[in-house]
CSV table of C-alpha atoms in Angstrom, one decimal:
chain,number,residue,atom,x,y,z
A,1,MET,CA,64.8,47.4,-39.7
A,2,LEU,CA,67.1,49.4,-37.5
A,3,PHE,CA,67.1,53.2,-38.1
A,4,ALA,CA,70.4,54.5,-39.4
A,5,LEU,CA,71.8,57.6,-41.0
A,6,ASP,CA,74.8,57.7,-43.3
A,7,VAL,CA,76.3,61.0,-44.6
A,8,THR,CA,78.5,61.3,-47.7
A,9,GLN,CA,79.7,64.3,-49.6
A,10,CYS,CA,79.3,64.5,-53.4
A,11,ASP,CA,79.8,67.5,-55.7
A,12,GLY,CA,79.2,70.0,-52.9
A,13,TRP,CA,76.1,68.2,-51.7
A,14,SER,CA,75.6,66.3,-48.5
A,15,VAL,CA,73.8,63.1,-49.2
A,16,VAL,CA,72.0,61.8,-46.1
A,17,ALA,CA,71.0,58.2,-46.6
A,18,VAL,CA,68.2,57.2,-44.3
A,19,THR,CA,67.5,53.5,-43.4
A,20,GLY,CA,64.4,52.3,-41.5
A,21,GLU,CA,61.2,53.9,-40.5
A,22,LEU,CA,61.0,57.7,-40.4
A,23,GLU,CA,58.5,58.7,-37.7
A,24,LEU,CA,58.1,60.1,-34.2
A,25,ALA,CA,60.8,57.9,-32.6
A,26,THR,CA,63.4,58.4,-35.4
A,27,ALA,CA,62.8,61.7,-37.2
A,28,PRO,CA,64.5,63.9,-34.5
A,29,ARG,CA,67.7,62.2,-35.4
A,30,LEU,CA,67.4,63.2,-39.1
A,31,ARG,CA,66.5,66.7,-38.0
A,32,GLN,CA,69.6,66.9,-35.8
A,33,GLN,CA,71.8,65.5,-38.6
A,34,VAL,CA,70.6,68.1,-41.1
A,35,VAL,CA,70.7,71.0,-38.6
A,36,GLY,CA,74.3,70.0,-38.0
A,37,LEU,CA,75.2,69.9,-41.6
A,38,ILE,CA,73.6,73.2,-42.5
A,39,GLY,CA,75.1,74.8,-39.3
A,40,SER,CA,78.6,73.7,-40.6
A,41,GLY,CA,78.0,75.5,-43.9
A,42,ARG,CA,76.8,72.5,-45.9
A,43,SER,CA,73.4,73.8,-46.9
A,44,ASN,CA,72.9,71.7,-50.0
A,45,VAL,CA,71.3,68.4,-49.0
A,46,VAL,CA,70.0,65.3,-50.7
A,47,ILE,CA,67.8,63.1,-48.4
A,48,ASP,CA,68.2,59.6,-49.8
A,49,LEU,CA,65.1,57.6,-48.8
A,50,THR,CA,66.0,54.5,-50.7
A,51,GLY,CA,66.2,52.5,-47.5
A,52,VAL,CA,63.0,54.0,-45.9
A,53,ASP,CA,60.0,51.6,-46.0
A,54,PHE,CA,57.7,53.8,-43.8
A,55,ILE,CA,57.2,57.5,-43.3
A,56,ASP,CA,54.4,59.4,-41.7
A,57,SER,CA,53.5,63.1,-41.1
A,58,VAL,CA,56.3,63.5,-38.5
A,59,GLY,CA,58.9,62.3,-41.0
A,60,LEU,CA,57.5,64.5,-43.7
A,61,GLY,CA,57.4,67.5,-41.3
A,62,VAL,CA,61.1,67.1,-40.5
A,63,ILE,CA,61.9,67.1,-44.2
A,64,VAL,CA,59.8,70.3,-44.6
A,65,GLY,CA,61.7,71.9,-41.7
A,66,ALA,CA,65.0,70.8,-43.2
A,67,LEU,CA,64.1,72.3,-46.6
A,68,LYS,CA,63.2,75.6,-44.9
A,69,ARG,CA,66.5,75.6,-43.0
A,70,ALA,CA,68.5,74.8,-46.1
A,71,ARG,CA,66.9,77.6,-48.2
A,72,THR,CA,67.2,80.1,-45.3
A,73,HIS,CA,71.0,79.4,-45.5
A,74,GLY,CA,71.2,79.8,-49.2
A,75,GLY,CA,71.1,76.2,-50.1
A,76,ASP,CA,68.5,73.7,-51.1
A,77,LEU,CA,67.2,70.2,-50.2
A,78,VAL,CA,65.9,67.5,-52.5
A,79,VAL,CA,64.7,63.9,-51.9
A,80,ALA,CA,65.9,60.9,-53.8
A,81,GLY,CA,65.0,57.2,-53.9
A,82,ALA,CA,61.5,57.2,-52.3
A,83,VAL,CA,59.8,53.9,-52.9
A,84,PRO,CA,56.2,54.2,-54.3
A,85,ARG,CA,54.5,53.8,-50.9
A,86,VAL,CA,56.7,56.6,-49.5
A,87,ARG,CA,56.5,58.8,-52.6
A,88,SER,CA,52.7,58.6,-52.5
A,89,LEU,CA,52.6,60.4,-49.2
A,90,PHE,CA,54.6,63.3,-50.7
A,91,GLU,CA,51.9,63.4,-53.4
A,92,ILE,CA,48.9,63.1,-51.1
A,93,THR,CA,50.2,66.0,-49.0
A,94,ARG,CA,51.3,68.0,-52.1
A,95,LEU,CA,54.8,68.2,-50.8
A,96,ASP,CA,56.0,67.0,-54.2
A,97,GLU,CA,55.1,70.5,-55.4
A,98,ILE,CA,57.6,72.2,-53.1
A,99,ILE,CA,60.3,69.5,-52.7
A,100,GLY,CA,62.2,68.0,-55.7
A,101,LEU,CA,61.8,64.2,-55.8
A,102,TYR,CA,64.2,62.1,-57.8
A,103,PRO,CA,64.4,58.4,-58.5
A,104,ASP,CA,67.8,58.1,-57.0
A,105,VAL,CA,70.8,60.1,-55.8
A,106,ALA,CA,72.5,60.1,-59.2
A,107,ALA,CA,69.5,61.5,-60.9
A,108,ALA,CA,69.1,64.2,-58.2
A,109,LEU,CA,72.8,65.3,-58.5
A,110,ALA,CA,72.6,65.3,-62.2
A,111,VAL,CA,69.8,67.8,-62.1
A,112,VAL,CA,70.9,70.0,-59.2
A,113,ASP,CA,74.4,70.2,-60.6
A,114,GLY,CA,72.9,70.8,-64.0
B,1,MET,CA,36.3,37.7,-37.0
B,2,GLY,CA,37.8,39.0,-33.8
B,3,GLU,CA,39.3,41.7,-31.7
B,4,VAL,CA,42.9,42.5,-30.8
B,5,ARG,CA,43.6,44.9,-28.0
B,6,LEU,CA,47.0,46.5,-27.3
B,7,GLU,CA,48.1,48.8,-24.5
B,8,ILE,CA,51.3,50.7,-24.9
B,9,PRO,CA,53.2,53.3,-22.8
B,10,ALA,CA,52.8,56.8,-24.2
B,11,ARG,CA,56.3,56.7,-25.6
B,12,ALA,CA,57.6,57.1,-29.2
B,13,ALA,CA,59.6,53.9,-28.9
B,14,TYR,CA,56.3,51.9,-28.9
B,15,LEU,CA,54.8,53.5,-32.0
B,16,GLY,CA,56.4,50.9,-34.3
B,17,LEU,CA,55.0,48.1,-32.1
B,18,ALA,CA,51.5,49.6,-32.5
B,19,ARG,CA,51.8,49.6,-36.3
B,20,GLN,CA,53.2,46.1,-36.4
B,21,VAL,CA,50.4,44.6,-34.3
B,22,VAL,CA,47.6,46.3,-36.3
B,23,ALA,CA,49.2,45.3,-39.6
B,24,ALA,CA,49.8,41.7,-38.4
B,25,ALA,CA,46.2,41.5,-37.1
B,26,ALA,CA,44.9,42.7,-40.4
B,27,ALA,CA,47.0,40.1,-42.3
B,28,VAL,CA,45.8,37.1,-40.3
B,29,GLU,CA,43.0,36.6,-42.8
B,30,PRO,CA,44.6,37.4,-46.1
B,31,THR,CA,41.5,39.2,-47.5
B,32,PHE,CA,42.9,42.7,-47.5
B,33,ARG,CA,45.3,43.9,-50.2
B,34,ASP,CA,48.7,45.2,-49.1
B,35,GLU,CA,47.8,48.7,-50.1
B,36,ARG,CA,44.8,48.7,-47.8
B,37,ILE,CA,47.0,47.5,-44.9
B,38,ASP,CA,49.6,50.1,-45.8
B,39,ALA,CA,46.9,52.8,-45.6
B,40,LEU,CA,45.8,51.5,-42.2
B,41,ARG,CA,49.4,51.4,-40.9
B,42,ILE,CA,49.9,55.1,-41.7
B,43,ALA,CA,46.5,56.1,-40.3
B,44,VAL,CA,47.1,54.2,-37.1
B,45,SER,CA,50.6,55.7,-36.8
B,46,GLU,CA,49.2,59.2,-37.1
B,47,ALA,CA,46.5,58.6,-34.5
B,48,THR,CA,49.0,56.9,-32.1
B,49,THR,CA,51.5,59.7,-32.6
B,50,ASN,CA,48.8,62.2,-31.6
B,51,ALA,CA,48.0,60.1,-28.6
B,52,ILE,CA,51.6,59.9,-27.5
B,53,GLU,CA,52.1,63.6,-27.9
B,54,ALA,CA,48.9,64.3,-26.0
B,55,HIS,CA,50.2,62.3,-23.0
B,56,ALA,CA,53.7,63.9,-23.3
B,57,ASP,CA,52.2,67.3,-23.0
B,58,LEU,CA,50.9,66.3,-19.6
B,59,GLU,CA,53.8,64.2,-18.5
B,60,ARG,CA,51.2,61.5,-17.6
B,61,ASN,CA,51.9,57.8,-17.4
B,62,GLU,CA,48.6,56.4,-18.4
B,63,ARG,CA,48.6,54.0,-21.3
B,64,ILE,CA,47.3,54.3,-24.8
B,65,VAL,CA,44.8,51.7,-25.8
B,66,ILE,CA,44.6,50.4,-29.4
B,67,ARG,CA,41.6,48.2,-30.2
B,68,CYS,CA,41.5,46.5,-33.5
B,69,ASN,CA,38.2,44.9,-34.7
B,70,LEU,CA,38.5,42.6,-37.6
B,71,ASP,CA,35.6,41.8,-39.9
B,72,ASP,CA,35.3,40.2,-43.3
B,73,ASP,CA,34.8,43.5,-45.1
B,74,GLN,CA,36.5,46.0,-42.9
B,75,ILE,CA,39.0,46.7,-40.1
B,76,GLU,CA,38.1,49.1,-37.4
B,77,VAL,CA,40.9,50.5,-35.2
B,78,GLU,CA,40.2,52.7,-32.2
B,79,VAL,CA,43.1,54.7,-30.5
B,80,LEU,CA,42.2,55.9,-27.1
B,81,ASP,CA,44.3,58.4,-25.0
B,82,GLN,CA,43.7,60.3,-21.8
B,83,GLY,CA,45.1,63.6,-22.8
B,84,THR,CA,43.3,66.9,-22.5
B,85,GLY,CA,41.7,66.6,-25.9
B,86,PHE,CA,41.5,69.1,-28.8
B,87,SER,CA,39.0,70.3,-31.3
B,88,PRO,CA,39.7,69.0,-34.7
B,89,ASP,CA,37.5,71.6,-36.3
B,90,ASP,CA,39.7,74.4,-34.8
B,91,LEU,CA,42.9,73.3,-36.6
B,92,GLU,CA,44.2,75.6,-39.2
B,93,ALA,CA,44.1,74.5,-42.8
B,94,MET,CA,47.4,73.7,-44.4
B,95,PRO,CA,48.6,76.6,-46.7
B,96,ALA,CA,48.7,75.7,-50.4
B,97,PRO,CA,52.1,74.6,-51.7
B,98,ASP,CA,52.7,77.9,-53.5
B,99,ASP,CA,52.1,79.9,-50.3
B,100,PRO,CA,55.4,80.9,-48.6
B,101,GLU,CA,53.7,80.1,-45.3
B,102,ARG,CA,53.7,76.4,-46.3
B,103,LEU,CA,57.3,76.0,-45.4
B,104,GLN,CA,56.6,77.4,-41.9
B,105,ARG,CA,54.4,74.4,-41.1
B,106,GLU,CA,56.1,71.3,-40.0
B,107,HIS,CA,53.1,70.0,-38.2
B,108,GLY,CA,49.4,69.5,-39.1
B,109,LEU,CA,49.6,66.8,-41.7
B,110,GLY,CA,48.5,64.0,-39.4
B,111,LEU,CA,44.8,64.5,-39.4
B,112,PRO,CA,44.5,65.2,-43.1
B,113,LEU,CA,46.4,62.0,-43.8
B,114,MET,CA,44.2,60.0,-41.6
B,115,ARG,CA,41.1,61.3,-43.4
B,116,VAL,CA,42.5,60.6,-46.8
B,117,LEU,CA,43.9,57.1,-46.1
B,118,ALA,CA,41.1,55.7,-43.9
B,119,ASP,CA,37.7,55.1,-45.4
B,120,GLU,CA,36.2,56.4,-42.2
B,121,ALA,CA,37.9,58.6,-39.6
B,122,GLU,CA,36.1,59.9,-36.6
B,123,ILE,CA,37.5,61.9,-33.7
B,124,LEU,CA,35.8,62.2,-30.4
B,125,SER,CA,37.7,64.5,-28.1
B,126,GLY,CA,37.0,65.9,-24.6
B,127,GLU,CA,38.7,66.9,-21.4
B,128,SER,CA,39.3,63.3,-20.4
B,129,GLY,CA,40.8,62.2,-23.6
B,130,THR,CA,40.5,61.5,-27.3
B,131,ALA,CA,39.1,58.5,-29.2
B,132,VAL,CA,40.1,58.2,-32.8
B,133,ARG,CA,38.1,55.6,-34.8
B,134,LEU,CA,39.5,54.5,-38.1
B,135,VAL,CA,37.9,52.1,-40.6
B,136,VAL,CA,39.5,50.7,-43.7
B,137,TYR,CA,37.3,48.7,-46.1
B,138,ARG,CA,38.5,45.6,-47.8
B,139,ALA,CA,38.0,47.4,-51.1
B,140,PRO,CA,38.8,51.1,-51.3
B,141,ARG,CA,36.0,53.7,-51.7
B,142,PRO,CA,34.9,54.2,-55.3
B,143,ASP,CA,36.3,57.7,-55.1
B,144,GLY,CA,39.4,56.7,-53.1
């Protein structure tokens, strides 16, 4: 599956839909995308992992870095749509305790817009 | 059952190929459940990522060797690089999730993941390179 990023805006949040495998070869593109969004003042970010079938520690690390950057700029970052095999890595690494995980983008936006 | 050997350039673009080959080799005899192969894919990805980064630090062009030994009850994968090595015991522990320092650490999850996902994970590292040996059993550990 080819790696792709697609950004949409919804209720003041940037939704970054990721497709493909998130690892050493691809994660820098996600980092660059999020850095660009936050740098342009869009510091509330949803990372939509619905289309991600593989993630490893490099992908997780980029999401941690993005979360840190978002919060530093007064925003937040949450993750939506992680399939069970991807979600399990957030749980094993206990990142689910510091990053909001939601079943899909709609659920994420419903809560963060609360 | 057999051995599969793969050599890849130390470049990130080949990481997916390494995962595909190991997962495909493990699936030749359909005796391993998908979740075991998934665990192996991630562990191999972590080991190969470390190997690629070890070579990148040195700007060396030697290849990374991945050996996959298939048996009825286990799959053993060795990832061999020629980097300068490291001491796994010297790596700092990851801060707890409620520690503000946790967000400062983007790296350092690879080895813990390997150790959780593989049933055996052994790292032999020296000045001439690192060998990571990963073993996944057909059935998970009773405590796994």
